[in-house]
Amino acid sequence: MDGNGRWAGSRGLPRTAGHTEGEENLARLVRVAVRRNIKWLTVFGFSTENWRRPRPEVRHILGLHEKLFGRVKELNELNVRIQWIGRPFDSPAARTPRYVQRAIRKAIADTADNTGMVLTVAFDYGGRSELVAAVEAARHSPDGVTVDSISEHLYMPELPPVDVLVRTSGERRVSNFLLWQSAGAAIYFTDAPWPDFDEYELDAALALPR
Ligand code: IPE
Ligand code: MG
């Protein structure tokens, strides 16, 4: 969900205002995705690299994730099941503070019975870290390192392959997002910064040949 900072900058607002609007936009877009009958929506909320940002900005983004994972009432009304993908909380490099861990666990539990769209939020996520962990686990599996054993040891093995990958805010390069899962995905590039990514943008992404 790239471009929150630029969205804010172009309006003379602080970067944090862009992140706040980005979280609101995700709530709006989830509604649209449900109407479009999308089954799996996965968003990159916070990367393993994002911890290097200035502390006040990180704190603001953490608070927004607490808010996002707190939207249980809305998610239940939409029959959306929330999931999380990222470095396991007990792994040595993981940095997710307890209050965010709690919000994530609670949201997952409180939406577990929903049967509609699965909204997966990547938080403290990096595609390379995920692959290192998967290969390490696959090494100890009966078949050793194979395509199947790596797939089975990803953070979220049930996540289906990516159909359409969206890059916002004019970024025309691959990021550290779902590297394994997005092999073969169509890519939708748009100049719209994340807070402006609306239903028309989503429809354009869905219209890509797949
Ligand atoms: C995305 O917006 C939000 C996060 C990475 C958490 P950015 O903060 O990357 O916004 P730009 O790229 O500076 O515009
Ligand atoms: Mg950015």
PDB file of C-alpha atoms and ligand atoms in Angstrom:
ATOM      1  CA  MET A   1       0.000   0.000   0.000  1.00  0.00           C
ATOM      2  CA  ASP A   2       2.616   2.460  -1.215  1.00  0.00           C
ATOM      3  CA  GLY A   3       2.404   6.227  -1.539  1.00  0.00           C
ATOM      4  CA  ASN A   4       0.805   7.344   1.718  1.00  0.00           C
ATOM      5  CA  GLY A   5       3.667   9.758   2.358  1.00  0.00           C
ATOM      6  CA  ARG A   6       3.518  11.241  -1.138  1.00  0.00           C
ATOM      7  CA  TRP A   7      -0.279  11.557  -0.927  1.00  0.00           C
ATOM      8  CA  ALA A   8       0.134  13.585   2.259  1.00  0.00           C
ATOM      9  CA  GLY A   9       3.087  15.611   0.939  1.00  0.00           C
ATOM     10  CA  SER A  10       1.160  16.730  -2.133  1.00  0.00           C
ATOM     11  CA  ARG A  11      -1.490  18.159   0.209  1.00  0.00           C
ATOM     12  CA  GLY A  12       0.933  19.834   2.573  1.00  0.00           C
ATOM     13  CA  LEU A  13       0.079  17.315   5.298  1.00  0.00           C
ATOM     14  CA  PRO A  14       2.434  15.308   7.541  1.00  0.00           C
ATOM     15  CA  ARG A  15       3.245  11.737   6.445  1.00  0.00           C
ATOM     16  CA  THR A  16       1.245  10.380   9.375  1.00  0.00           C
ATOM     17  CA  ALA A  17      -1.926  11.897   7.880  1.00  0.00           C
ATOM     18  CA  GLY A  18      -1.238   9.864   4.747  1.00  0.00           C
ATOM     19  CA  HIS A  19      -0.986   6.661   6.757  1.00  0.00           C
ATOM     20  CA  THR A  20      -4.241   7.472   8.543  1.00  0.00           C
ATOM     21  CA  GLU A  21      -5.979   8.014   5.204  1.00  0.00           C
ATOM     22  CA  GLY A  22      -4.372   4.824   3.865  1.00  0.00           C
ATOM     23  CA  GLU A  23      -5.936   2.800   6.678  1.00  0.00           C
ATOM     24  CA  GLU A  24      -9.333   4.377   5.974  1.00  0.00           C
ATOM     25  CA  ASN A  25      -8.926   3.523   2.310  1.00  0.00           C
ATOM     26  CA  LEU A  26      -8.216  -0.099   3.141  1.00  0.00           C
ATOM     27  CA  ALA A  27     -11.490  -0.245   5.064  1.00  0.00           C
ATOM     28  CA  ARG A  28     -13.273   1.205   1.999  1.00  0.00           C
ATOM     29  CA  LEU A  29     -11.526  -1.118  -0.429  1.00  0.00           C
ATOM     30  CA  VAL A  30     -12.340  -4.213   1.610  1.00  0.00           C
ATOM     31  CA  ARG A  31     -16.040  -3.390   1.101  1.00  0.00           C
ATOM     32  CA  VAL A  32     -15.518  -3.035  -2.629  1.00  0.00           C
ATOM     33  CA  ALA A  33     -13.533  -6.279  -2.831  1.00  0.00           C
ATOM     34  CA  VAL A  34     -16.332  -8.125  -1.045  1.00  0.00           C
ATOM     35  CA  ARG A  35     -18.869  -6.709  -3.543  1.00  0.00           C
ATOM     36  CA  ARG A  36     -16.631  -7.894  -6.395  1.00  0.00           C
ATOM     37  CA  ASN A  37     -16.692 -11.380  -4.906  1.00  0.00           C
ATOM     38  CA  ILE A  38     -12.930 -11.502  -4.383  1.00  0.00           C
ATOM     39  CA  LYS A  39     -12.001 -14.488  -2.227  1.00  0.00           C
ATOM     40  CA  TRP A  40      -8.508 -13.537  -1.101  1.00  0.00           C
ATOM     41  CA  LEU A  41      -7.152 -10.033  -0.581  1.00  0.00           C
ATOM     42  CA  THR A  42      -3.645  -9.677   0.824  1.00  0.00           C
ATOM     43  CA  VAL A  43      -2.148  -6.298   1.667  1.00  0.00           C
ATOM     44  CA  PHE A  44       1.360  -5.228   2.586  1.00  0.00           C
ATOM     45  CA  GLY A  45       0.887  -3.230   5.791  1.00  0.00           C
ATOM     46  CA  PHE A  46       4.385  -3.113   7.248  1.00  0.00           C
ATOM     47  CA  SER A  47       7.628  -4.677   6.072  1.00  0.00           C
ATOM     48  CA  THR A  48      10.656  -6.014   7.901  1.00  0.00           C
ATOM     49  CA  GLU A  49      12.489  -2.947   6.520  1.00  0.00           C
ATOM     50  CA  ASN A  50       9.912  -0.419   7.736  1.00  0.00           C
ATOM     51  CA  TRP A  51      11.273  -0.599  11.322  1.00  0.00           C
ATOM     52  CA  ARG A  52      14.086   1.666  10.130  1.00  0.00           C
ATOM     53  CA  ARG A  53      11.685   4.606   9.709  1.00  0.00           C
ATOM     54  CA  PRO A  54      11.635   7.431  12.282  1.00  0.00           C
ATOM     55  CA  ARG A  55      10.234   6.238  15.592  1.00  0.00           C
ATOM     56  CA  PRO A  56       7.185   8.559  15.675  1.00  0.00           C
ATOM     57  CA  GLU A  57       6.160   7.367  12.198  1.00  0.00           C
ATOM     58  CA  VAL A  58       6.576   3.707  13.196  1.00  0.00           C
ATOM     59  CA  ARG A  59       4.522   4.329  16.331  1.00  0.00           C
ATOM     60  CA  HIS A  60       1.774   5.937  14.275  1.00  0.00           C
ATOM     61  CA  ILE A  61       1.683   3.024  11.816  1.00  0.00           C
ATOM     62  CA  LEU A  62       1.590   0.502  14.690  1.00  0.00           C
ATOM     63  CA  GLY A  63      -1.398   2.333  16.156  1.00  0.00           C
ATOM     64  CA  LEU A  64      -3.140   2.162  12.787  1.00  0.00           C
ATOM     65  CA  HIS A  65      -2.641  -1.592  12.672  1.00  0.00           C
ATOM     66  CA  GLU A  66      -4.149  -1.859  16.122  1.00  0.00           C
ATOM     67  CA  LYS A  67      -7.100   0.103  14.714  1.00  0.00           C
ATOM     68  CA  LEU A  68      -7.290  -2.044  11.588  1.00  0.00           C
ATOM     69  CA  PHE A  69      -7.278  -5.307  13.526  1.00  0.00           C
ATOM     70  CA  GLY A  70      -9.877  -3.776  15.826  1.00  0.00           C
ATOM     71  CA  ARG A  71     -12.435  -3.445  13.008  1.00  0.00           C
ATOM     72  CA  VAL A  72     -13.970  -6.756  14.010  1.00  0.00           C
ATOM     73  CA  LYS A  73     -17.581  -5.552  13.924  1.00  0.00           C
ATOM     74  CA  GLU A  74     -17.231  -4.350  10.310  1.00  0.00           C
ATOM     75  CA  LEU A  75     -15.407  -7.493   9.264  1.00  0.00           C
ATOM     76  CA  ASN A  76     -18.084  -9.686  10.792  1.00  0.00           C
ATOM     77  CA  GLU A  77     -20.826  -7.713   9.030  1.00  0.00           C
ATOM     78  CA  LEU A  78     -18.967  -8.330   5.770  1.00  0.00           C
ATOM     79  CA  ASN A  79     -18.348 -12.017   6.613  1.00  0.00           C
ATOM     80  CA  VAL A  80     -14.619 -11.343   6.181  1.00  0.00           C
ATOM     81  CA  ARG A  81     -12.069 -13.535   7.938  1.00  0.00           C
ATOM     82  CA  ILE A  82      -8.900 -11.704   8.850  1.00  0.00           C
ATOM     83  CA  GLN A  83      -5.476 -13.318   8.761  1.00  0.00           C
ATOM     84  CA  TRP A  84      -1.948 -12.142   9.316  1.00  0.00           C
ATOM     85  CA  ILE A  85       1.292 -13.034   7.569  1.00  0.00           C
ATOM     86  CA  GLY A  86       4.708 -12.112   8.933  1.00  0.00           C
ATOM     87  CA  ARG A  87       7.640 -13.179  11.050  1.00  0.00           C
ATOM     88  CA  PRO A  88       6.390 -15.430  13.852  1.00  0.00           C
ATOM     89  CA  PHE A  89       6.186 -13.420  17.079  1.00  0.00           C
ATOM     90  CA  ASP A  90       8.629 -15.779  18.819  1.00  0.00           C
ATOM     91  CA  SER A  91      11.294 -15.659  16.094  1.00  0.00           C
ATOM     92  CA  PRO A  92      14.514 -13.936  17.201  1.00  0.00           C
ATOM     93  CA  ALA A  93      14.293 -11.027  14.742  1.00  0.00           C
ATOM     94  CA  ALA A  94      10.552 -10.342  15.192  1.00  0.00           C
ATOM     95  CA  ARG A  95       9.788  -6.899  16.622  1.00  0.00           C
ATOM     96  CA  THR A  96       6.006  -6.670  16.818  1.00  0.00           C
ATOM     97  CA  PRO A  97       5.069  -5.126  20.178  1.00  0.00           C
ATOM     98  CA  ARG A  98       2.736  -7.031  22.477  1.00  0.00           C
ATOM     99  CA  TYR A  99      -0.259  -4.746  22.028  1.00  0.00           C
ATOM    100  CA  VAL A 100      -0.188  -5.280  18.279  1.00  0.00           C
ATOM    101  CA  GLN A 101       0.284  -9.032  18.751  1.00  0.00           C
ATOM    102  CA  ARG A 102      -2.789  -9.038  20.989  1.00  0.00           C
ATOM    103  CA  ALA A 103      -4.863  -7.090  18.450  1.00  0.00           C
ATOM    104  CA  ILE A 104      -3.827  -9.493  15.693  1.00  0.00           C
ATOM    105  CA  ARG A 105      -4.629 -12.618  17.739  1.00  0.00           C
ATOM    106  CA  LYS A 106      -7.973 -11.226  18.853  1.00  0.00           C
ATOM    107  CA  ALA A 107      -9.046 -10.204  15.336  1.00  0.00           C
ATOM    108  CA  ILE A 108      -8.143 -13.617  13.947  1.00  0.00           C
ATOM    109  CA  ALA A 109     -10.087 -15.387  16.718  1.00  0.00           C
ATOM    110  CA  ASP A 110     -13.101 -13.057  16.521  1.00  0.00           C
ATOM    111  CA  THR A 111     -13.502 -13.451  12.739  1.00  0.00           C
ATOM    112  CA  ALA A 112     -12.503 -17.130  12.495  1.00  0.00           C
ATOM    113  CA  ASP A 113     -16.026 -18.348  11.711  1.00  0.00           C
ATOM    114  CA  ASN A 114     -16.561 -16.015   8.749  1.00  0.00           C
ATOM    115  CA  THR A 115     -16.835 -17.815   5.421  1.00  0.00           C
ATOM    116  CA  GLY A 116     -16.432 -14.955   2.939  1.00  0.00           C
ATOM    117  CA  MET A 117     -13.313 -13.143   1.773  1.00  0.00           C
ATOM    118  CA  VAL A 118     -10.031 -13.756   3.563  1.00  0.00           C
ATOM    119  CA  LEU A 119      -8.235 -10.471   4.239  1.00  0.00           C
ATOM    120  CA  THR A 120      -4.588 -11.150   5.006  1.00  0.00           C
ATOM    121  CA  VAL A 121      -2.496  -8.332   6.407  1.00  0.00           C
ATOM    122  CA  ALA A 122       1.258  -8.637   6.001  1.00  0.00           C
ATOM    123  CA  PHE A 123       2.875  -7.089   9.062  1.00  0.00           C
ATOM    124  CA  ASP A 124       6.561  -7.402   9.947  1.00  0.00           C
ATOM    125  CA  TYR A 125       6.664  -9.317   6.691  1.00  0.00           C
ATOM    126  CA  GLY A 126       9.457  -9.839   4.195  1.00  0.00           C
ATOM    127  CA  GLY A 127       9.337 -12.281   1.305  1.00  0.00           C
ATOM    128  CA  ARG A 128      13.006 -13.147   1.664  1.00  0.00           C
ATOM    129  CA  SER A 129      12.746 -13.801   5.411  1.00  0.00           C
ATOM    130  CA  GLU A 130       9.745 -16.012   4.716  1.00  0.00           C
ATOM    131  CA  LEU A 131      11.701 -18.020   2.151  1.00  0.00           C
ATOM    132  CA  VAL A 132      14.714 -18.427   4.433  1.00  0.00           C
ATOM    133  CA  ALA A 133      12.445 -19.804   7.176  1.00  0.00           C
ATOM    134  CA  ALA A 134      10.592 -22.069   4.721  1.00  0.00           C
ATOM    135  CA  VAL A 135      13.781 -23.521   3.243  1.00  0.00           C
ATOM    136  CA  GLU A 136      15.254 -24.051   6.699  1.00  0.00           C
ATOM    137  CA  ALA A 137      12.106 -25.961   7.758  1.00  0.00           C
ATOM    138  CA  ALA A 138      11.945 -27.845   4.441  1.00  0.00           C
ATOM    139  CA  ARG A 139      15.515 -29.101   4.960  1.00  0.00           C
ATOM    140  CA  HIS A 140      14.293 -31.096   7.940  1.00  0.00           C
ATOM    141  CA  SER A 141      11.222 -32.505   6.182  1.00  0.00           C
ATOM    142  CA  PRO A 142      11.170 -36.112   4.895  1.00  0.00           C
ATOM    143  CA  ASP A 143      11.573 -35.126   1.218  1.00  0.00           C
ATOM    144  CA  GLY A 144      14.142 -32.415   1.875  1.00  0.00           C
ATOM    145  CA  VAL A 145      14.048 -29.160  -0.084  1.00  0.00           C
ATOM    146  CA  THR A 146      11.491 -29.379  -2.908  1.00  0.00           C
ATOM    147  CA  VAL A 147       8.939 -26.992  -4.414  1.00  0.00           C
ATOM    148  CA  ASP A 148       6.221 -28.754  -2.413  1.00  0.00           C
ATOM    149  CA  SER A 149       8.100 -28.810   0.884  1.00  0.00           C
ATOM    150  CA  ILE A 150       8.966 -25.116   0.609  1.00  0.00           C
ATOM    151  CA  SER A 151       5.324 -24.291  -0.221  1.00  0.00           C
ATOM    152  CA  GLU A 152       4.192 -26.261   2.819  1.00  0.00           C
ATOM    153  CA  HIS A 153       6.484 -24.316   5.139  1.00  0.00           C
ATOM    154  CA  LEU A 154       5.633 -20.777   4.071  1.00  0.00           C
ATOM    155  CA  TYR A 155       4.181 -18.566   6.836  1.00  0.00           C
ATOM    156  CA  MET A 156       0.677 -19.202   5.497  1.00  0.00           C
ATOM    157  CA  PRO A 157       0.680 -22.362   3.359  1.00  0.00           C
ATOM    158  CA  GLU A 158      -3.055 -22.066   2.620  1.00  0.00           C
ATOM    159  CA  LEU A 159      -2.601 -18.725   0.839  1.00  0.00           C
ATOM    160  CA  PRO A 160      -3.307 -19.436  -2.850  1.00  0.00           C
ATOM    161  CA  PRO A 161      -0.979 -18.252  -5.631  1.00  0.00           C
ATOM    162  CA  VAL A 162      -1.359 -14.544  -6.427  1.00  0.00           C
ATOM    163  CA  ASP A 163      -3.546 -13.803  -9.481  1.00  0.00           C
ATOM    164  CA  VAL A 164      -3.007 -10.063  -9.628  1.00  0.00           C
ATOM    165  CA  LEU A 165      -0.319  -8.067  -7.899  1.00  0.00           C
ATOM    166  CA  VAL A 166      -0.965  -4.350  -7.534  1.00  0.00           C
ATOM    167  CA  ARG A 167       1.754  -1.704  -7.272  1.00  0.00           C
ATOM    168  CA  THR A 168       0.571   1.779  -6.393  1.00  0.00           C
ATOM    169  CA  SER A 169       2.156   5.204  -6.511  1.00  0.00           C
ATOM    170  CA  GLY A 170       4.102   4.785  -9.730  1.00  0.00           C
ATOM    171  CA  GLU A 171       6.493   2.111  -8.425  1.00  0.00           C
ATOM    172  CA  ARG A 172       7.384  -0.071 -11.390  1.00  0.00           C
ATOM    173  CA  ARG A 173       9.544  -2.670  -9.711  1.00  0.00           C
ATOM    174  CA  VAL A 174       9.113  -5.820  -7.677  1.00  0.00           C
ATOM    175  CA  SER A 175       9.062  -5.420  -3.902  1.00  0.00           C
ATOM    176  CA  ASN A 176       9.783  -7.917  -1.108  1.00  0.00           C
ATOM    177  CA  PHE A 177       6.125  -9.028  -1.098  1.00  0.00           C
ATOM    178  CA  LEU A 178       4.953 -12.630  -1.577  1.00  0.00           C
ATOM    179  CA  LEU A 179       7.960 -13.442  -3.760  1.00  0.00           C
ATOM    180  CA  TRP A 180       7.244 -17.175  -3.937  1.00  0.00           C
ATOM    181  CA  GLN A 181       3.460 -16.861  -4.180  1.00  0.00           C
ATOM    182  CA  SER A 182       3.444 -14.286  -6.971  1.00  0.00           C
ATOM    183  CA  ALA A 183       5.303 -16.354  -9.579  1.00  0.00           C
ATOM    184  CA  GLY A 184       3.182 -15.994 -12.718  1.00  0.00           C
ATOM    185  CA  ALA A 185       0.990 -13.192 -11.329  1.00  0.00           C
ATOM    186  CA  ALA A 186      -0.314 -10.405 -13.553  1.00  0.00           C
ATOM    187  CA  ILE A 187       0.947  -7.036 -12.333  1.00  0.00           C
ATOM    188  CA  TYR A 188      -1.176  -3.893 -12.256  1.00  0.00           C
ATOM    189  CA  PHE A 189       0.875  -0.706 -12.086  1.00  0.00           C
ATOM    190  CA  THR A 190      -0.839   2.545 -11.252  1.00  0.00           C
ATOM    191  CA  ASP A 191       0.327   6.072 -10.503  1.00  0.00           C
ATOM    192  CA  ALA A 192      -2.400   6.443  -7.876  1.00  0.00           C
ATOM    193  CA  PRO A 193      -0.968   6.617  -4.360  1.00  0.00           C
ATOM    194  CA  TRP A 194      -2.579   4.087  -2.022  1.00  0.00           C
ATOM    195  CA  PRO A 195      -5.106   6.490  -0.405  1.00  0.00           C
ATOM    196  CA  ASP A 196      -6.526   7.169  -3.915  1.00  0.00           C
ATOM    197  CA  PHE A 197      -6.743   3.499  -4.929  1.00  0.00           C
ATOM    198  CA  ASP A 198     -10.508   3.215  -5.379  1.00  0.00           C
ATOM    199  CA  GLU A 199     -13.053   0.862  -6.940  1.00  0.00           C
ATOM    200  CA  TYR A 200     -12.182   2.008 -10.477  1.00  0.00           C
ATOM    201  CA  GLU A 201      -8.549   1.174  -9.845  1.00  0.00           C
ATOM    202  CA  LEU A 202      -9.509  -2.226  -8.462  1.00  0.00           C
ATOM    203  CA  ASP A 203     -11.680  -2.941 -11.493  1.00  0.00           C
ATOM    204  CA  ALA A 204      -8.821  -1.995 -13.822  1.00  0.00           C
ATOM    205  CA  ALA A 205      -6.546  -4.415 -11.956  1.00  0.00           C
ATOM    206  CA  LEU A 206      -9.155  -7.177 -12.176  1.00  0.00           C
ATOM    207  CA  ALA A 207      -9.559  -6.545 -15.916  1.00  0.00           C
ATOM    208  CA  LEU A 208      -5.944  -7.565 -16.601  1.00  0.00           C
ATOM    209  CA  PRO A 209      -5.648 -10.783 -18.583  1.00  0.00           C
ATOM    210  CA  ARG A 210      -4.893 -13.611 -16.166  1.00  0.00           C
TER     211      ARG A 210
HETATM  212  C1  IPE B   1       3.203   3.131   2.466  1.00  0.00           C
HETATM  213  O1  IPE B   1       3.370   4.485   2.205  1.00  0.00           O
HETATM  214  C2  IPE B   1       3.004   2.832   3.936  1.00  0.00           C
HETATM  215  C3  IPE B   1       4.011   1.962   4.540  1.00  0.00           C
HETATM  216  C4  IPE B   1       5.079   1.514   3.939  1.00  0.00           C
HETATM  217  C5  IPE B   1       3.814   1.591   5.940  1.00  0.00           C
HETATM  218  P1  IPE B   1       4.812   5.149   2.242  1.00  0.00           P
HETATM  219  O2  IPE B   1       5.069   5.610   3.631  1.00  0.00           O
HETATM  220  O3  IPE B   1       5.827   4.203   1.682  1.00  0.00           O
HETATM  221  O4  IPE B   1       4.603   6.397   1.299  1.00  0.00           O
HETATM  222  P2  IPE B   1       5.669   7.021   0.307  1.00  0.00           P
HETATM  223  O5  IPE B   1       6.268   5.920  -0.506  1.00  0.00           O
HETATM  224  O6  IPE B   1       6.710   7.714   1.138  1.00  0.00           O
HETATM  225  O7  IPE B   1       4.867   7.979  -0.507  1.00  0.00           O
HETATM  226 MG    MG B   2       6.930   4.019  -0.040  1.00  0.00          MG
END
